[in-house]
CSV table of C-alpha atoms and ligand atoms in Angstrom, one decimal:
chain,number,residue,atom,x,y,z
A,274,UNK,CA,4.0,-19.8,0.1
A,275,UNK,CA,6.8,-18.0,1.8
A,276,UNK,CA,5.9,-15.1,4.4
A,277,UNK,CA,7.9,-12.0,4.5
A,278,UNK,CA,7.5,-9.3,7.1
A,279,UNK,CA,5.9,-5.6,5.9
A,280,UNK,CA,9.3,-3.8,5.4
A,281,UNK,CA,9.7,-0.1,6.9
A,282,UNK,CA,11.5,3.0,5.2
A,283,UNK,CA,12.0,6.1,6.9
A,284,UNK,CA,12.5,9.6,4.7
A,285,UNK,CA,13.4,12.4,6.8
A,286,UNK,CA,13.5,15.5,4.4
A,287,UNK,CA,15.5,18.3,4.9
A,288,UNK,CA,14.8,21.5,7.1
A,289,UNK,CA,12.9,23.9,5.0
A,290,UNK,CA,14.0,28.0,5.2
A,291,UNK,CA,11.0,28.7,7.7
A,292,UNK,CA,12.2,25.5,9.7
A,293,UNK,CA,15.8,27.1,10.4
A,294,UNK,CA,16.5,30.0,12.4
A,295,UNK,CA,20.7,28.8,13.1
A,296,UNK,CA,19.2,26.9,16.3
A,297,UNK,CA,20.8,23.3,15.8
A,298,UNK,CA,18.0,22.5,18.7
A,299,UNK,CA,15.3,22.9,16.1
A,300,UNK,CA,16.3,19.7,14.7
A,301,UNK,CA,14.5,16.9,16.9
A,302,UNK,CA,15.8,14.1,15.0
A,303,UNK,CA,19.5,12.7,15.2
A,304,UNK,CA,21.0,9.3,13.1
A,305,UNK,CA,22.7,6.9,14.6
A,306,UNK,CA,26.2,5.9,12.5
A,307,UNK,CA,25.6,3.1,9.8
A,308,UNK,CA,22.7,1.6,11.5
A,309,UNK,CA,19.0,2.4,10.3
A,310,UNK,CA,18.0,4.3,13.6
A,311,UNK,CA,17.4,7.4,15.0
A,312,UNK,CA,16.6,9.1,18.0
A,313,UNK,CA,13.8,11.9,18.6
A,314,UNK,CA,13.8,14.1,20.8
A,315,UNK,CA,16.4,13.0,23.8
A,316,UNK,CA,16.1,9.3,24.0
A,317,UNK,CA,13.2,7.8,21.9
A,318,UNK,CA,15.5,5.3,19.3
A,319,UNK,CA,13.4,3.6,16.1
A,320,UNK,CA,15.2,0.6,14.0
A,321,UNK,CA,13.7,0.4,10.8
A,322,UNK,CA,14.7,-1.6,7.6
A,323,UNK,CA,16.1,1.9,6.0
A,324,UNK,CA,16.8,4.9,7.1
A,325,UNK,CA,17.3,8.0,4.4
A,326,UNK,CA,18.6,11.4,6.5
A,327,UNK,CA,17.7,14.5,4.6
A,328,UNK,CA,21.1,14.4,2.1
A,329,UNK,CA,19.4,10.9,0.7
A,330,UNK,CA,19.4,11.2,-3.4
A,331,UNK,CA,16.3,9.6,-5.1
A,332,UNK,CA,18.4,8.1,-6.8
A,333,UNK,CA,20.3,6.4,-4.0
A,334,UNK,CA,16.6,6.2,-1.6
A,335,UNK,CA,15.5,4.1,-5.4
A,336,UNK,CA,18.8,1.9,-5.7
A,337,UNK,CA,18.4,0.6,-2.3
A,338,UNK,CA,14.6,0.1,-1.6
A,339,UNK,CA,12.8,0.1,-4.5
A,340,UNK,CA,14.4,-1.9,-7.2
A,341,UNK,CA,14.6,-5.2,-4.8
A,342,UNK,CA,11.0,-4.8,-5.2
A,343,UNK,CA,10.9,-4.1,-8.8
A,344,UNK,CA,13.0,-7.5,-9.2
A,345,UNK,CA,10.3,-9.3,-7.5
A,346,UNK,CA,7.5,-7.6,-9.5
A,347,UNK,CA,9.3,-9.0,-12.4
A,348,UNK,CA,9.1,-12.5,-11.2
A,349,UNK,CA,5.0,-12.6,-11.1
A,350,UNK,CA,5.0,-11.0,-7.5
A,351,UNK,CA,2.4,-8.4,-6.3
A,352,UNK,CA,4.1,-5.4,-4.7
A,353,UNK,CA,3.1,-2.2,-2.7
A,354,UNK,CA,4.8,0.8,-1.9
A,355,UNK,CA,2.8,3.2,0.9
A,356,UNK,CA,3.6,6.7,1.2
A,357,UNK,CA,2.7,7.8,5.1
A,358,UNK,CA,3.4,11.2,6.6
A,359,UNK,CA,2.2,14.3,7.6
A,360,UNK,CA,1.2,16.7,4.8
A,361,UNK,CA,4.6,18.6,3.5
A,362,UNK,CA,6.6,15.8,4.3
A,363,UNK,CA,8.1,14.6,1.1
A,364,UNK,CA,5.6,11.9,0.0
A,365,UNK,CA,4.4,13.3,-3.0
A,366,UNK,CA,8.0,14.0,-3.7
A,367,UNK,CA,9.3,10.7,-2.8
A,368,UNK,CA,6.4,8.7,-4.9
A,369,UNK,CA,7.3,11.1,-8.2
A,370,UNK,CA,3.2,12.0,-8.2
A,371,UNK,CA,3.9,15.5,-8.4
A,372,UNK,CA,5.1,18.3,-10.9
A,373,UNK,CA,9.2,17.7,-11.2
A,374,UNK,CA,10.8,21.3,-11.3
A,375,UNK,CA,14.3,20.7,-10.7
A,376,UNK,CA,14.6,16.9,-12.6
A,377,UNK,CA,14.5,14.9,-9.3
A,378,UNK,CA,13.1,12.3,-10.7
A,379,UNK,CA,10.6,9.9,-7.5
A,380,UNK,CA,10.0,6.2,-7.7
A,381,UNK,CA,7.2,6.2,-9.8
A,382,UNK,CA,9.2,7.7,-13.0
A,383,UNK,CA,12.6,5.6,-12.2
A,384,UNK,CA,9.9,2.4,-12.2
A,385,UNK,CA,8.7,3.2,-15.4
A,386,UNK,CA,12.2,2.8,-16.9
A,387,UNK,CA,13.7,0.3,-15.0
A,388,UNK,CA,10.5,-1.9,-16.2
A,389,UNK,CA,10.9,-1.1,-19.9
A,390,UNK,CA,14.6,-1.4,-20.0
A,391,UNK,CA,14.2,-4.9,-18.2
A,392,UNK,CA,10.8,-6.1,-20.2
A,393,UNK,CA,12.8,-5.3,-23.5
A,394,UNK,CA,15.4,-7.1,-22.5
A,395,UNK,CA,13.5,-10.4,-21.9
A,396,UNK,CA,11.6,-9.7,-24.8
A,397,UNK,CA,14.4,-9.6,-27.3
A,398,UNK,CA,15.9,-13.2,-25.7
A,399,UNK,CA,12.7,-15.0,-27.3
A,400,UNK,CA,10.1,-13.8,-29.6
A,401,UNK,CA,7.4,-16.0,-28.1
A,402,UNK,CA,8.2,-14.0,-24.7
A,403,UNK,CA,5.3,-11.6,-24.7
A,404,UNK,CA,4.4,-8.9,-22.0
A,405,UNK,CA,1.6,-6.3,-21.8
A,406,UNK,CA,1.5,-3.7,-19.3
A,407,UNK,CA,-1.8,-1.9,-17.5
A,408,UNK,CA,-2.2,1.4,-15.7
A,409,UNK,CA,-4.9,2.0,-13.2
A,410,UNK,CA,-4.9,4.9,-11.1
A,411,UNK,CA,-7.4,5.6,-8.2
A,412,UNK,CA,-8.6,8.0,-5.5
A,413,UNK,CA,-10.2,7.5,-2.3
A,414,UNK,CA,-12.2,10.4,-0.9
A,415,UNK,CA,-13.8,9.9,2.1
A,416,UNK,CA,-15.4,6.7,1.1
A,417,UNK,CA,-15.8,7.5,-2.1
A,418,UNK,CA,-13.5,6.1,-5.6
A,419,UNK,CA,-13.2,8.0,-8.2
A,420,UNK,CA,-11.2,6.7,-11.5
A,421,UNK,CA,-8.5,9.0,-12.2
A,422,UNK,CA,-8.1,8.0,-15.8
A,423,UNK,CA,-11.7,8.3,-16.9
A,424,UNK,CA,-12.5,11.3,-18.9
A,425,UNK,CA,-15.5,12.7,-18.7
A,426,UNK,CA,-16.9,12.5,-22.0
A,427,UNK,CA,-21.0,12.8,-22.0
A,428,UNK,CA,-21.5,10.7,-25.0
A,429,UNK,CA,-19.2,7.6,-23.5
A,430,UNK,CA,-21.1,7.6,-20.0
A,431,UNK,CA,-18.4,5.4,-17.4
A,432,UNK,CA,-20.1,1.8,-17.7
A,433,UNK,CA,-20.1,0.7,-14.1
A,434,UNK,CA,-18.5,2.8,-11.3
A,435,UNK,CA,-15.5,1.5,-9.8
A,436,UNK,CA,-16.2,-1.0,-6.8
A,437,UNK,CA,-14.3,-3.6,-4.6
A,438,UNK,CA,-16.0,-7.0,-4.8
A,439,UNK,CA,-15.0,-10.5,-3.4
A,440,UNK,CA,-15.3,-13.9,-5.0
A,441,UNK,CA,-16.4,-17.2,-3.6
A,442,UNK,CA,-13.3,-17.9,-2.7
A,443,UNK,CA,-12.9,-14.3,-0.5
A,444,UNK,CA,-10.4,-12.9,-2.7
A,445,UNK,CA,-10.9,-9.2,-3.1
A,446,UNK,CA,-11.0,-8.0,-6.7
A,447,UNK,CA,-11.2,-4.2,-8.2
A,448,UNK,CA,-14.1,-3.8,-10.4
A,449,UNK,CA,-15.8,-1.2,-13.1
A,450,UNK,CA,-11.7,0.3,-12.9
A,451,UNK,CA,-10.3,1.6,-16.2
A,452,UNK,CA,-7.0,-0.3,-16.8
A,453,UNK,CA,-5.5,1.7,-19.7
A,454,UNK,CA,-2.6,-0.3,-22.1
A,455,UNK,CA,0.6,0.9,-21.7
A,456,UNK,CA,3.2,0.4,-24.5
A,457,UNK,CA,5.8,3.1,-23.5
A,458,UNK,CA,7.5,4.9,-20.6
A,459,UNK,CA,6.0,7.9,-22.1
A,460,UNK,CA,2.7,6.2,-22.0
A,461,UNK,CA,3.1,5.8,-18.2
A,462,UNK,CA,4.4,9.0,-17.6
A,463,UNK,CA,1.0,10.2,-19.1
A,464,UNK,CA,-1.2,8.5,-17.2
A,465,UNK,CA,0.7,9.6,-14.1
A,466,UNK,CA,0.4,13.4,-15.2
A,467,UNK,CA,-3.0,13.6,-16.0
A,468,UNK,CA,-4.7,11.4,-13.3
A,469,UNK,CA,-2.8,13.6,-10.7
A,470,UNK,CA,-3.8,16.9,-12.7
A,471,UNK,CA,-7.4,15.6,-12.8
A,472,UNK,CA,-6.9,14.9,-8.5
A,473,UNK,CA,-5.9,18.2,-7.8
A,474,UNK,CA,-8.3,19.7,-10.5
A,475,UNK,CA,-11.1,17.5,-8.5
A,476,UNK,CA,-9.9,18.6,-5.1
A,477,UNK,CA,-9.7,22.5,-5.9
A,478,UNK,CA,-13.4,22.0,-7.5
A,479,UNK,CA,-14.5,20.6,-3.9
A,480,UNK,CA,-13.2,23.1,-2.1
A,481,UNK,CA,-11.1,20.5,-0.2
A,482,UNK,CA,-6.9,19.7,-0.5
A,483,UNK,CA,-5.8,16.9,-2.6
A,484,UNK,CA,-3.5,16.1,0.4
A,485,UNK,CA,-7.0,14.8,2.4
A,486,UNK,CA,-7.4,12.1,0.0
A,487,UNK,CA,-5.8,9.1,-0.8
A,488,UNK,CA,-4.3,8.0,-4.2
A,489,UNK,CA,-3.7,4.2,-5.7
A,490,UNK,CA,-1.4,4.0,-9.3
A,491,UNK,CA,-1.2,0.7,-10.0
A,492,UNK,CA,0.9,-0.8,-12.8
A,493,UNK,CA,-0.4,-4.3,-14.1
A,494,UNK,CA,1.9,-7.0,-15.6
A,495,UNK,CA,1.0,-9.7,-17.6
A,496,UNK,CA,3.9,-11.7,-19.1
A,497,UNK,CA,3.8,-15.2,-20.8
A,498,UNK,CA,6.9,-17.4,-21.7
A,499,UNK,CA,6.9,-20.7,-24.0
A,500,UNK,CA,9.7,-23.2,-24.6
A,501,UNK,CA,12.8,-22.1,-22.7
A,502,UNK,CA,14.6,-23.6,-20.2
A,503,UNK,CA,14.1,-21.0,-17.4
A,504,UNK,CA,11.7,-19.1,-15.8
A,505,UNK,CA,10.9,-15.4,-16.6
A,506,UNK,CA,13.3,-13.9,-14.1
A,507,UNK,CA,16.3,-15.7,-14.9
A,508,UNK,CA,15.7,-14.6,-18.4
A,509,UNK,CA,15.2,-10.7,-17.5
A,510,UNK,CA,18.1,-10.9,-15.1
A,511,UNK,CA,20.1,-12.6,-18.1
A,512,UNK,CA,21.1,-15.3,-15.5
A,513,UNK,CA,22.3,-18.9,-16.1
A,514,UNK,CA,19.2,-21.9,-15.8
A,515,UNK,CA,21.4,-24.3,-14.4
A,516,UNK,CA,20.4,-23.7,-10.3
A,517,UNK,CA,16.3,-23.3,-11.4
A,518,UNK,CA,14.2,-26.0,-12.7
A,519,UNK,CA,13.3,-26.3,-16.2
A,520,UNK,CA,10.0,-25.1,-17.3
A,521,UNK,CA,8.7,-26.7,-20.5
A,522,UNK,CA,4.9,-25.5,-20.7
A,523,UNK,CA,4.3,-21.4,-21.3
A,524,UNK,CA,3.6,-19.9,-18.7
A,525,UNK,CA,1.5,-16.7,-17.7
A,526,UNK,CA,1.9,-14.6,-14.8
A,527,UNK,CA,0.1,-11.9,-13.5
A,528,UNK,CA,1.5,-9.4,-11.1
A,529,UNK,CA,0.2,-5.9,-9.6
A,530,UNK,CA,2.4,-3.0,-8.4
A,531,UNK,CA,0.4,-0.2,-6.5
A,532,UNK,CA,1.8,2.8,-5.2
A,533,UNK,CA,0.1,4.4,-2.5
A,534,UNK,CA,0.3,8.2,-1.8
A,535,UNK,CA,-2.0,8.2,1.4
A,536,UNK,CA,-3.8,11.4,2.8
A,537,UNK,CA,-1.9,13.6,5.1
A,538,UNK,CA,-1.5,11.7,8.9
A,539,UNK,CA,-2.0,14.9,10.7
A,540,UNK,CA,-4.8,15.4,12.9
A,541,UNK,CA,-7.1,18.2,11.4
A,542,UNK,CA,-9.0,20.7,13.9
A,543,UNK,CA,-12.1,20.7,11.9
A,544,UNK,CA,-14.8,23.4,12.3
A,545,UNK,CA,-18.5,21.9,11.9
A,546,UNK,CA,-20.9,25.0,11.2
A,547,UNK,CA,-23.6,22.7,10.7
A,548,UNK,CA,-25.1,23.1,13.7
A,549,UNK,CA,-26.0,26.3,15.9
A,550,UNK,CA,-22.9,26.9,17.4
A,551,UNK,CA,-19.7,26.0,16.0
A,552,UNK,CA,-17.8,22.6,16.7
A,553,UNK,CA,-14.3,22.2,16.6
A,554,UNK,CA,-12.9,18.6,17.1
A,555,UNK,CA,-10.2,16.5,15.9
A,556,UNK,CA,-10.4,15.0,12.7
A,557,UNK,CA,-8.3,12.1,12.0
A,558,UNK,CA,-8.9,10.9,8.4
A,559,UNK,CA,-11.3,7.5,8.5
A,560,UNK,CA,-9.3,5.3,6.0
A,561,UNK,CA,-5.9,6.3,8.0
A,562,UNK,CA,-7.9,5.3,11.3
A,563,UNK,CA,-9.1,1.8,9.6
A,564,UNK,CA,-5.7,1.4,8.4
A,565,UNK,CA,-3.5,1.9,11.8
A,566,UNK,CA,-6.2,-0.8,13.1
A,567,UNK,CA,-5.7,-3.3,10.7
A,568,UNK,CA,-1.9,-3.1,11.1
A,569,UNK,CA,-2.5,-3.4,14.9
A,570,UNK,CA,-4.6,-6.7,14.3
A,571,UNK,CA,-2.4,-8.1,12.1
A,572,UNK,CA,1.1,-6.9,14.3
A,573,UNK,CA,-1.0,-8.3,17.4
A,574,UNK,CA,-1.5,-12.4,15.7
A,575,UNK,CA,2.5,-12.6,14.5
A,576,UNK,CA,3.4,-11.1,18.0
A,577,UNK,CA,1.0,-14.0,19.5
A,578,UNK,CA,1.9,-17.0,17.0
A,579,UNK,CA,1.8,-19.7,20.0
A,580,UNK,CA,-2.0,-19.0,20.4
A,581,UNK,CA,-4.1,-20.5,17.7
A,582,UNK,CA,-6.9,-17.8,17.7
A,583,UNK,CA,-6.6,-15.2,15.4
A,584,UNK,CA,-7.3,-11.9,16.4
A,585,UNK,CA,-10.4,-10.2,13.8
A,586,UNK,CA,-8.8,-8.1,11.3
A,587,UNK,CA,-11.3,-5.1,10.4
A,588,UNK,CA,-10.5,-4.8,6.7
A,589,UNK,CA,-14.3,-3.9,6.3
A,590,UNK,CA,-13.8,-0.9,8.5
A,591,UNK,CA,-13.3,1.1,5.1
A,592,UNK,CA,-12.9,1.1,1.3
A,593,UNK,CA,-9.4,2.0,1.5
A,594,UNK,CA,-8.1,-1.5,4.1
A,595,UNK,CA,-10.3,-3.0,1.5
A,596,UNK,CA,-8.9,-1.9,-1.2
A,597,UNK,CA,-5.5,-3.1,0.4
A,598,UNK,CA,-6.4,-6.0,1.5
A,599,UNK,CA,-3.7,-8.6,-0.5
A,600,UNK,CA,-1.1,-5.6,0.9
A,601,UNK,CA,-1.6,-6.2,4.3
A,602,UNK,CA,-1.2,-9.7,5.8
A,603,UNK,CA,-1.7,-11.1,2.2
A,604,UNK,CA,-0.1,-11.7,-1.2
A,605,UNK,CA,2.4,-8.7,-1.8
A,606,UNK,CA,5.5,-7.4,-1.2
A,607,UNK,CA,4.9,-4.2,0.8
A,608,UNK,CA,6.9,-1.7,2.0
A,609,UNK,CA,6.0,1.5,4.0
A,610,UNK,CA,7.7,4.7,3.4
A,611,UNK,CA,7.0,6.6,6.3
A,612,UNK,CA,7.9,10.2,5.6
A,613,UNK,CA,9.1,13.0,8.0
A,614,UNK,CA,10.0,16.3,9.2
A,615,UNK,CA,12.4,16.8,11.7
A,616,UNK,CA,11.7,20.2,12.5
A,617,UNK,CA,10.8,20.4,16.5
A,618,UNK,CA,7.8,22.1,15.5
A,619,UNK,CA,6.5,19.1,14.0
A,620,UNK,CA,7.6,16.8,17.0
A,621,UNK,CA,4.3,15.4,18.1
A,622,UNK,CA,3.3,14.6,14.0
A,623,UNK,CA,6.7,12.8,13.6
A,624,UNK,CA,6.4,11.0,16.6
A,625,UNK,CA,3.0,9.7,15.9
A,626,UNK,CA,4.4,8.5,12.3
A,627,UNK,CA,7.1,6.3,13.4
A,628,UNK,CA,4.8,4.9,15.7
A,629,UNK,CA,2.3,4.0,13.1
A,630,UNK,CA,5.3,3.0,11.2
A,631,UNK,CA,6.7,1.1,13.8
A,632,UNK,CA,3.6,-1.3,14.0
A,633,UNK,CA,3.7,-2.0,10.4
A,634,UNK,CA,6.9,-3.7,10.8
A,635,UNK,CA,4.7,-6.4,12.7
A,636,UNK,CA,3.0,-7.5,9.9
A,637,UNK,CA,3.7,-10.4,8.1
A,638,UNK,CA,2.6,-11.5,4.6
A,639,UNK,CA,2.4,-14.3,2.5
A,640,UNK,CA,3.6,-13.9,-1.2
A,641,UNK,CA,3.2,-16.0,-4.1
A,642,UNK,CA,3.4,-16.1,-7.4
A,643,UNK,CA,0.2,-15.3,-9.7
A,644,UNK,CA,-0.3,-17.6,-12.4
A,645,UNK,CA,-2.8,-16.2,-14.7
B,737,ADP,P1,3.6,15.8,0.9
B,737,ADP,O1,3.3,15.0,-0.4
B,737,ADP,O2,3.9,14.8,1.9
B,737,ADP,O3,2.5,16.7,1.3
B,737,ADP,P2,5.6,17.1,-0.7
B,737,ADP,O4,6.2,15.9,-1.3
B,737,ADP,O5,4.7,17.9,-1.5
B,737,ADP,O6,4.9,16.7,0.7
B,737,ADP,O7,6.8,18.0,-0.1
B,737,ADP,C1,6.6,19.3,0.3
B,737,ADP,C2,7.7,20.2,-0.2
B,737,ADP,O8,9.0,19.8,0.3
B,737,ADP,C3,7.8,20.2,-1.7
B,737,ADP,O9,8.1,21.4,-2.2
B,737,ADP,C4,9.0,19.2,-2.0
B,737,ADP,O10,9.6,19.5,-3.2
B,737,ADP,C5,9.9,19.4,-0.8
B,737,ADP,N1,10.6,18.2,-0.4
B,737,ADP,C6,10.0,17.2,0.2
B,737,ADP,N2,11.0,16.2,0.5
B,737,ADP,C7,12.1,16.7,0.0
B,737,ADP,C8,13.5,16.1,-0.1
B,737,ADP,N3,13.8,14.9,0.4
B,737,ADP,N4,14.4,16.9,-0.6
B,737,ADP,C9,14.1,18.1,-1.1
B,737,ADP,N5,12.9,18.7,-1.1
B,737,ADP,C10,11.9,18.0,-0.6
C-alpha cells in the first residue's frame, strides 16, 4: 500500500468591482515568481503544491491538478477533491456546482468528459471491457443528510434514510444513499443541476444559505476487464504492456470520486433570540470544527513518526469527518483546494484558510487499489 501526502491547491480569485478602489494596497496577497508561494500581508510566505493567482483559466487550474487525479481514478483509485474557503470565494465556481453564465466550465463538468472520452476509449479496445458508472450526491446540514437526488414522490416513500455505518472490519460505508446509473455526460450533468437546484431550493425553504451547508457528489466506477494482457490503465492510456505484469483472470475494480463543496469557513456572529435577551457569539460551523481537528491529529502522528503511539483521531466528532473518513489518513487520493480572496478586507478569513490549509499538507494517506 503506498502512502501519499494530502496535496494542497490554492485559488486566489480575482478582486471583485467593490474590492477595488485604484489602491494596489488593497491587495494583501503577492506571488512569488514560478514557485507555488505567496506572501500575505508583509512577510507571512505559504508553499503549497499549486498555486493559481486570479488570471488562472479552469481550464489551465483543471490540466494541472485535476486530471493527475482523474488518471488515478481510472486505475481503481478512490479520490477526493475538497473545496475550502470563505463564502464568495470561488469554490462553487471552481467545483462547477453552480449555474455557468459565461461557459467557464469547473472541475466537476470537465470530469464528466474527460471520464467518458477515456472509458470509451478502453471500452472500444475489447468488448469484454465493461464499465458502469454511479452518481451520488449528498448534503450535510448541521448533522443532518439529506439525499440530493431523491425526489419526493409520496407514493415511492425513500426506503431507509441515508446513514454512515461501519463493518466488522471498521471500514465506514454509506448506506440507504441513492446511487443513480449514469450512461452519459449529459446524464451526469443532470444529476449535478438538479441535486444543486434541489440544495438551494431546500436552503431558501429553511430560511438558511446553501453556503452553511456542506455538499458530497460522488461519481462511482465499476470497471471489469477479462483476457488481456494489461491492466485497465495501460489500456485507457493506450500504453504498451511490456513494463506491467500480465493479468490473465478479469478483473473488477471499484473506485469512488467525491467532490466536496464545504460550508463557508467564516466565522458567523450568530444572534440567538431564544432566550430573554439576545446572544450574539461566534459561530464556527461544527463539521468545519471536527474537520480542522482531525487534520491536526492526523498532521500531529506523521510529524511524530519516531513515537509509536498514535495520537486519537476524532473522526466521530461529526457526520461530515465520518463521512470522510477513507479521505483523510485513509484510502484516497485527496486534494484540498483552498479558495481565497485577496482583498485586505478579507485578511483575517484568508489567513485563517491557509492555515487550515497549511495543516492538511501534514496528512498522509494510504491508497490502494479496490478490487470489487
Ligand atoms: P463560494 O462558492 O465560495 O461561495 P462562488 O464560487 O459562488 O463562491 O464565487 C462568488 C462569485 O465570484 C461568483 O459570482 C463567481 O462567479 C465569482 N468568481 C469566483 N472565483 C472566480 C474566478 N476565479 N474568476 C472569475 N470569477 C470568479
Amino acid at each position: 500500500m503506498a502512502t501519499t501526502a494530502v496535496r494542497v491547491a490554492l485559488r486566489v480569485r480575482p478582486l471583485i468591482v467593490n474590492n477595488i478602489n485604484n489602491n494596489k494596497d488593497d491587495c494583501s496577497i503577492s506571488f512569488v515568481k514560478d514557485e507555488p508561494q505567496i506572501i500575505i500581508g508583509n512577510d507571512r510566505s505559504f508553499t503549497f503544491d499549486f498555486v493559481f493567482p486570479p488570471e488562472t483559466s479552469q481550464q489551465q487550474l483543471y490540466e494541472s491538478s485535476i486530471i493527475p487525479l482523474v488518471d488515478r481514478f481510472i486505475e481503481g483509485k478512490n479520490v477526493t477533491i475538497l473545496a475550502y474557503g470563505q463564502t464568495g470565494s470561488g469554490k462553487t465556481y471552481s467545483m462547477g456546482t453552480g449555474i455557468d453564465t459565461n461557459n467557464q466550465q469547473g472541475i466537476i463538468p470537465r470530469f464528466a468528459h474527460s471520464l467518458f472520452e477515456r472509458m470509451l476509449d478502453f471500452q472500444s479496445k475489447s468488448s469484454n471491457n465493461t464499465f458502469q458508472i454511479y452518481a451520488s450526491f449528498l448534503e450535510l446540514y448541521n448533522e443532518d443528510i439529506h439525499d440530493l437526488l431523491i425526489t419526493t414522490d409520496m407514493n415511492y416513500p425513500q426506503q431507509e434514510n441515508p446513514t454512515i455505518r461501519e463493518d466488522i472490519d471498521g471500514k465506514i460505508y454509506w448506506a440507504g444513499i441513492k446511487e443513480e446509473r449514469i450512461y452519459t455526460v449529459e446524464d451526469l450533468m443532470r444529476c449535478l443541476k438538479n441535486g444543486s437546484q434541489k440544495r438551494t431550493t431546500g436552503s431558501t425553504e429553511m430560511n438558511t444559505s446553501s453556503s452553511r451547508s456542506h455538499a458530497i457528489f460522488s461519481i462511482i466506477l465499476k470497471q471489469q476487464t477479462s483476457h488481456h494482457e494489461g491492466n485497465i490503465a495501460s489500456l485507457v492510456e493506450n500504453k504498451t504492456t511490456l513494463d506491467r505484469p500480465s493479468i490473465t483472470t478479469p478483473q473488477r475494480l471499484v473506485s469512488k470520486f467525491h467532490f466536496v463543496d464545504l460550508a463557508g469557513s467564516e466565522r458567523l456572529k450568530r444572534t440567538n433570540a431564544m432566550g430573554d435577551r439576545q446572544k450574539e457569539g461566534i459561530f464556527i460551523n461544527g463539521g468545519l470544527l471536527a474537520l480542522g481537528n482531525v487534520i491536526s491529529a492526523l498532521g500531529e502522528d506523521s510529524n511524530n513518526k519516531s513515537s509509536k503511539k498514535s495520537q486519537h483521531v476524532p473522526y466521530r466528532d461529526s457526520k461530515l469527518t465520518r463521512l470522510l473518513q477513507d479521505s483523510l489518513g485513509g484510502n484516497s487520493h485527496t486534494l484540498m483546494l483552498a479558495c481565497v480572496s485577496a482583498s485586505s478586507s478579507d485578511y483575517t478569513e484568508t489567513l485563517n484558510t491557509l492555515k487550515y490549509a497549511n495543516r492538511a499538507r501534514n496528512i498522509q494517506n494510504r491508497v490502494q487499489i479496490n478490487q470489487d
